[in-house]
């Protein structure tokens, strides 16, 4: 499998060929290294509105983490599972009619929260896709001092 390494400055991931990764924005519309979008088939950052993919959010020791689970519809819990270096807990749900798989894991006092938009128009991804599994397996904190 071919990939490039994307390092946000806080964590890194392997981005498979055919996927695009870039940093997201925080609540004040500033680009942040704590949020990375990785979308299959995306060529522009605005493709997050028309494609399926992942958003990985990092919460460091100094950040406040509150699970957004109660904000979603059709929530169905998943059994915890190990993938890569982490034990993941999660659930499937819908948000504004879009299907998601939500995952979270704790690492050394920090939290990774992953939102997988599984269907968007004709585009689909799944937790079971080898590309998605490889992205999650490659996840590693590089600097939690942000």
PDB file of C-alpha atoms in Angstrom:
ATOM      1  CA  UNK A   1       0.000   0.000   0.000  1.00  0.00           C
ATOM      2  CA  UNK A   2       1.345   3.415  -0.937  1.00  0.00           C
ATOM      3  CA  UNK A   3       0.898   6.343   1.422  1.00  0.00           C
ATOM      4  CA  UNK A   4       2.408   9.621   2.564  1.00  0.00           C
ATOM      5  CA  UNK A   5       2.969  10.586   6.179  1.00  0.00           C
ATOM      6  CA  UNK A   6       0.976  13.617   7.288  1.00  0.00           C
ATOM      7  CA  UNK A   7       2.207  15.242  10.508  1.00  0.00           C
ATOM      8  CA  UNK A   8      -0.103  17.965  11.813  1.00  0.00           C
ATOM      9  CA  UNK A   9       2.460  19.042  14.389  1.00  0.00           C
ATOM     10  CA  UNK A  10       0.509  17.258  17.136  1.00  0.00           C
ATOM     11  CA  UNK A  11      -0.078  13.793  15.650  1.00  0.00           C
ATOM     12  CA  UNK A  12       0.767  11.945  12.488  1.00  0.00           C
ATOM     13  CA  UNK A  13      -1.034   9.515  10.224  1.00  0.00           C
ATOM     14  CA  UNK A  14      -0.436   7.599   7.024  1.00  0.00           C
ATOM     15  CA  UNK A  15      -2.535   8.970   4.171  1.00  0.00           C
ATOM     16  CA  UNK A  16      -3.204   6.350   1.459  1.00  0.00           C
ATOM     17  CA  UNK A  17      -2.924   7.163  -2.233  1.00  0.00           C
ATOM     18  CA  UNK A  18      -6.197   8.671  -3.410  1.00  0.00           C
ATOM     19  CA  UNK A  19      -6.907  10.357  -0.076  1.00  0.00           C
ATOM     20  CA  UNK A  20      -6.288  13.980   0.943  1.00  0.00           C
ATOM     21  CA  UNK A  21      -5.336  15.196   4.435  1.00  0.00           C
ATOM     22  CA  UNK A  22      -5.334  18.717   5.806  1.00  0.00           C
ATOM     23  CA  UNK A  23      -5.750  20.505   9.128  1.00  0.00           C
ATOM     24  CA  UNK A  24      -9.223  21.649  10.126  1.00  0.00           C
ATOM     25  CA  UNK A  25     -10.393  24.712  12.004  1.00  0.00           C
ATOM     26  CA  UNK A  26     -11.239  25.303  15.652  1.00  0.00           C
ATOM     27  CA  UNK A  27     -14.318  27.019  17.100  1.00  0.00           C
ATOM     28  CA  UNK A  28     -12.775  30.423  16.349  1.00  0.00           C
ATOM     29  CA  UNK A  29     -12.203  29.561  12.642  1.00  0.00           C
ATOM     30  CA  UNK A  30      -8.443  29.256  13.056  1.00  0.00           C
ATOM     31  CA  UNK A  31      -6.518  26.399  11.462  1.00  0.00           C
ATOM     32  CA  UNK A  32      -5.547  23.959  14.194  1.00  0.00           C
ATOM     33  CA  UNK A  33      -3.100  21.033  14.229  1.00  0.00           C
ATOM     34  CA  UNK A  34      -5.459  19.239  16.625  1.00  0.00           C
ATOM     35  CA  UNK A  35      -8.008  18.463  13.898  1.00  0.00           C
ATOM     36  CA  UNK A  36      -7.174  16.672  10.652  1.00  0.00           C
ATOM     37  CA  UNK A  37      -9.554  15.776   7.843  1.00  0.00           C
ATOM     38  CA  UNK A  38      -8.657  12.764   5.663  1.00  0.00           C
ATOM     39  CA  UNK A  39     -11.087  12.282   2.782  1.00  0.00           C
ATOM     40  CA  UNK A  40     -11.126   9.644   0.066  1.00  0.00           C
ATOM     41  CA  UNK A  41     -11.007  10.986  -3.475  1.00  0.00           C
ATOM     42  CA  UNK A  42     -10.806  14.610  -2.292  1.00  0.00           C
ATOM     43  CA  UNK A  43      -8.838  17.047  -4.424  1.00  0.00           C
ATOM     44  CA  UNK A  44      -9.889  20.266  -2.682  1.00  0.00           C
ATOM     45  CA  UNK A  45     -10.512  21.008   0.991  1.00  0.00           C
ATOM     46  CA  UNK A  46     -14.151  21.794   0.165  1.00  0.00           C
ATOM     47  CA  UNK A  47     -14.602  18.172  -0.971  1.00  0.00           C
ATOM     48  CA  UNK A  48     -15.336  17.342   2.691  1.00  0.00           C
ATOM     49  CA  UNK A  49     -18.870  18.489   1.860  1.00  0.00           C
ATOM     50  CA  UNK A  50     -19.311  15.974  -0.973  1.00  0.00           C
ATOM     51  CA  UNK A  51     -17.029  13.012  -0.094  1.00  0.00           C
ATOM     52  CA  UNK A  52     -16.726  10.406   2.659  1.00  0.00           C
ATOM     53  CA  UNK A  53     -13.794  10.309   5.058  1.00  0.00           C
ATOM     54  CA  UNK A  54     -12.418  10.793   8.542  1.00  0.00           C
ATOM     55  CA  UNK A  55     -11.926  13.704  10.881  1.00  0.00           C
ATOM     56  CA  UNK A  56      -9.457  13.048  13.690  1.00  0.00           C
ATOM     57  CA  UNK A  57      -9.546  15.358  16.707  1.00  0.00           C
ATOM     58  CA  UNK A  58      -6.902  15.412  19.432  1.00  0.00           C
ATOM     59  CA  UNK A  59      -7.564  16.505  23.008  1.00  0.00           C
ATOM     60  CA  UNK A  60      -4.402  16.996  25.067  1.00  0.00           C
ATOM     61  CA  UNK A  61      -4.024  16.795  28.828  1.00  0.00           C
ATOM     62  CA  UNK A  62      -4.952  20.478  29.181  1.00  0.00           C
ATOM     63  CA  UNK A  63      -8.007  20.294  26.901  1.00  0.00           C
ATOM     64  CA  UNK A  64     -11.556  19.673  28.060  1.00  0.00           C
ATOM     65  CA  UNK A  65     -13.144  16.576  26.522  1.00  0.00           C
ATOM     66  CA  UNK A  66     -16.902  16.120  26.562  1.00  0.00           C
ATOM     67  CA  UNK A  67     -18.345  13.302  24.499  1.00  0.00           C
ATOM     68  CA  UNK A  68     -20.788  14.599  21.868  1.00  0.00           C
ATOM     69  CA  UNK A  69     -22.659  11.265  21.836  1.00  0.00           C
ATOM     70  CA  UNK A  70     -25.903  12.723  23.221  1.00  0.00           C
ATOM     71  CA  UNK A  71     -26.158  15.171  20.297  1.00  0.00           C
ATOM     72  CA  UNK A  72     -26.555  12.460  17.647  1.00  0.00           C
ATOM     73  CA  UNK A  73     -29.523  10.435  16.434  1.00  0.00           C
ATOM     74  CA  UNK A  74     -29.880   6.648  16.022  1.00  0.00           C
ATOM     75  CA  UNK A  75     -26.956   5.909  18.333  1.00  0.00           C
ATOM     76  CA  UNK A  76     -25.877   2.264  18.521  1.00  0.00           C
ATOM     77  CA  UNK A  77     -22.915   1.295  20.705  1.00  0.00           C
ATOM     78  CA  UNK A  78     -20.132  -0.881  19.333  1.00  0.00           C
ATOM     79  CA  UNK A  79     -18.035  -3.415  21.201  1.00  0.00           C
ATOM     80  CA  UNK A  80     -14.574  -2.049  22.092  1.00  0.00           C
ATOM     81  CA  UNK A  81     -11.819  -3.315  19.795  1.00  0.00           C
ATOM     82  CA  UNK A  82      -8.058  -3.080  19.415  1.00  0.00           C
ATOM     83  CA  UNK A  83      -6.610  -1.577  16.257  1.00  0.00           C
ATOM     84  CA  UNK A  84      -2.998  -0.521  16.123  1.00  0.00           C
ATOM     85  CA  UNK A  85      -1.712   0.710  19.477  1.00  0.00           C
ATOM     86  CA  UNK A  86      -5.140   1.653  20.827  1.00  0.00           C
ATOM     87  CA  UNK A  87      -8.303   0.155  22.259  1.00  0.00           C
ATOM     88  CA  UNK A  88     -11.191   1.965  20.598  1.00  0.00           C
ATOM     89  CA  UNK A  89     -14.693   2.513  21.926  1.00  0.00           C
ATOM     90  CA  UNK A  90     -17.391   3.756  19.647  1.00  0.00           C
ATOM     91  CA  UNK A  91     -20.843   3.913  18.218  1.00  0.00           C
ATOM     92  CA  UNK A  92     -22.644   4.423  14.955  1.00  0.00           C
ATOM     93  CA  UNK A  93     -25.091   7.287  14.584  1.00  0.00           C
ATOM     94  CA  UNK A  94     -26.584   9.835  12.239  1.00  0.00           C
ATOM     95  CA  UNK A  95     -26.050  13.574  12.218  1.00  0.00           C
ATOM     96  CA  UNK A  96     -28.267  15.745  10.018  1.00  0.00           C
ATOM     97  CA  UNK A  97     -29.180  12.532   8.180  1.00  0.00           C
ATOM     98  CA  UNK A  98     -25.559  11.529   7.457  1.00  0.00           C
ATOM     99  CA  UNK A  99     -24.290   8.169   8.787  1.00  0.00           C
ATOM    100  CA  UNK A 100     -21.198   8.176  10.992  1.00  0.00           C
ATOM    101  CA  UNK A 101     -19.015   5.801  12.939  1.00  0.00           C
ATOM    102  CA  UNK A 102     -17.581   7.596  15.981  1.00  0.00           C
ATOM    103  CA  UNK A 103     -14.512   6.288  17.776  1.00  0.00           C
ATOM    104  CA  UNK A 104     -12.541   7.411  20.794  1.00  0.00           C
ATOM    105  CA  UNK A 105      -9.461   6.214  22.599  1.00  0.00           C
ATOM    106  CA  UNK A 106      -7.324   7.444  25.470  1.00  0.00           C
ATOM    107  CA  UNK A 107      -3.541   7.584  25.293  1.00  0.00           C
ATOM    108  CA  UNK A 108      -1.283   8.872  28.041  1.00  0.00           C
ATOM    109  CA  UNK A 109      -3.894  11.291  29.392  1.00  0.00           C
ATOM    110  CA  UNK A 110      -4.924  12.454  25.904  1.00  0.00           C
ATOM    111  CA  UNK A 111      -7.978  11.604  23.774  1.00  0.00           C
ATOM    112  CA  UNK A 112      -8.318  10.869  20.067  1.00  0.00           C
ATOM    113  CA  UNK A 113     -11.850  11.294  18.746  1.00  0.00           C
ATOM    114  CA  UNK A 114     -12.449  10.035  15.192  1.00  0.00           C
ATOM    115  CA  UNK A 115     -15.543  10.812  13.150  1.00  0.00           C
ATOM    116  CA  UNK A 116     -15.941   8.604  10.088  1.00  0.00           C
ATOM    117  CA  UNK A 117     -18.484   9.987   7.637  1.00  0.00           C
ATOM    118  CA  UNK A 118     -19.372   6.668   6.029  1.00  0.00           C
ATOM    119  CA  UNK A 119     -21.649   7.865   3.199  1.00  0.00           C
ATOM    120  CA  UNK A 120     -21.885  11.171   1.388  1.00  0.00           C
ATOM    121  CA  UNK A 121     -23.654  11.103  -1.960  1.00  0.00           C
ATOM    122  CA  UNK A 122     -22.073   8.383  -4.085  1.00  0.00           C
ATOM    123  CA  UNK A 123     -18.968   8.243  -1.859  1.00  0.00           C
ATOM    124  CA  UNK A 124     -18.586   5.602   0.862  1.00  0.00           C
ATOM    125  CA  UNK A 125     -15.973   4.435   3.355  1.00  0.00           C
ATOM    126  CA  UNK A 126     -16.162   1.960   6.212  1.00  0.00           C
ATOM    127  CA  UNK A 127     -14.304   1.150   9.394  1.00  0.00           C
ATOM    128  CA  UNK A 128     -13.545  -2.210   7.761  1.00  0.00           C
ATOM    129  CA  UNK A 129     -11.892  -0.641   4.676  1.00  0.00           C
ATOM    130  CA  UNK A 130      -8.162  -1.488   4.637  1.00  0.00           C
ATOM    131  CA  UNK A 131      -7.327   2.199   4.001  1.00  0.00           C
ATOM    132  CA  UNK A 132      -9.332   3.306   7.051  1.00  0.00           C
ATOM    133  CA  UNK A 133      -7.790   0.588   9.211  1.00  0.00           C
ATOM    134  CA  UNK A 134      -4.297   1.609   8.079  1.00  0.00           C
ATOM    135  CA  UNK A 135      -4.970   5.270   8.835  1.00  0.00           C
ATOM    136  CA  UNK A 136      -6.086   4.381  12.368  1.00  0.00           C
ATOM    137  CA  UNK A 137      -3.226   1.924  12.901  1.00  0.00           C
ATOM    138  CA  UNK A 138      -0.702   4.619  11.949  1.00  0.00           C
ATOM    139  CA  UNK A 139      -2.038   7.245  14.368  1.00  0.00           C
ATOM    140  CA  UNK A 140       0.684   8.510  16.691  1.00  0.00           C
ATOM    141  CA  UNK A 141       1.098  11.534  18.959  1.00  0.00           C
ATOM    142  CA  UNK A 142       4.108  13.620  17.882  1.00  0.00           C
ATOM    143  CA  UNK A 143       3.659  16.638  20.177  1.00  0.00           C
ATOM    144  CA  UNK A 144       0.992  17.054  22.848  1.00  0.00           C
ATOM    145  CA  UNK A 145       2.280  20.448  24.014  1.00  0.00           C
ATOM    146  CA  UNK A 146      -0.088  22.419  21.757  1.00  0.00           C
TER     147      UNK A 146
END
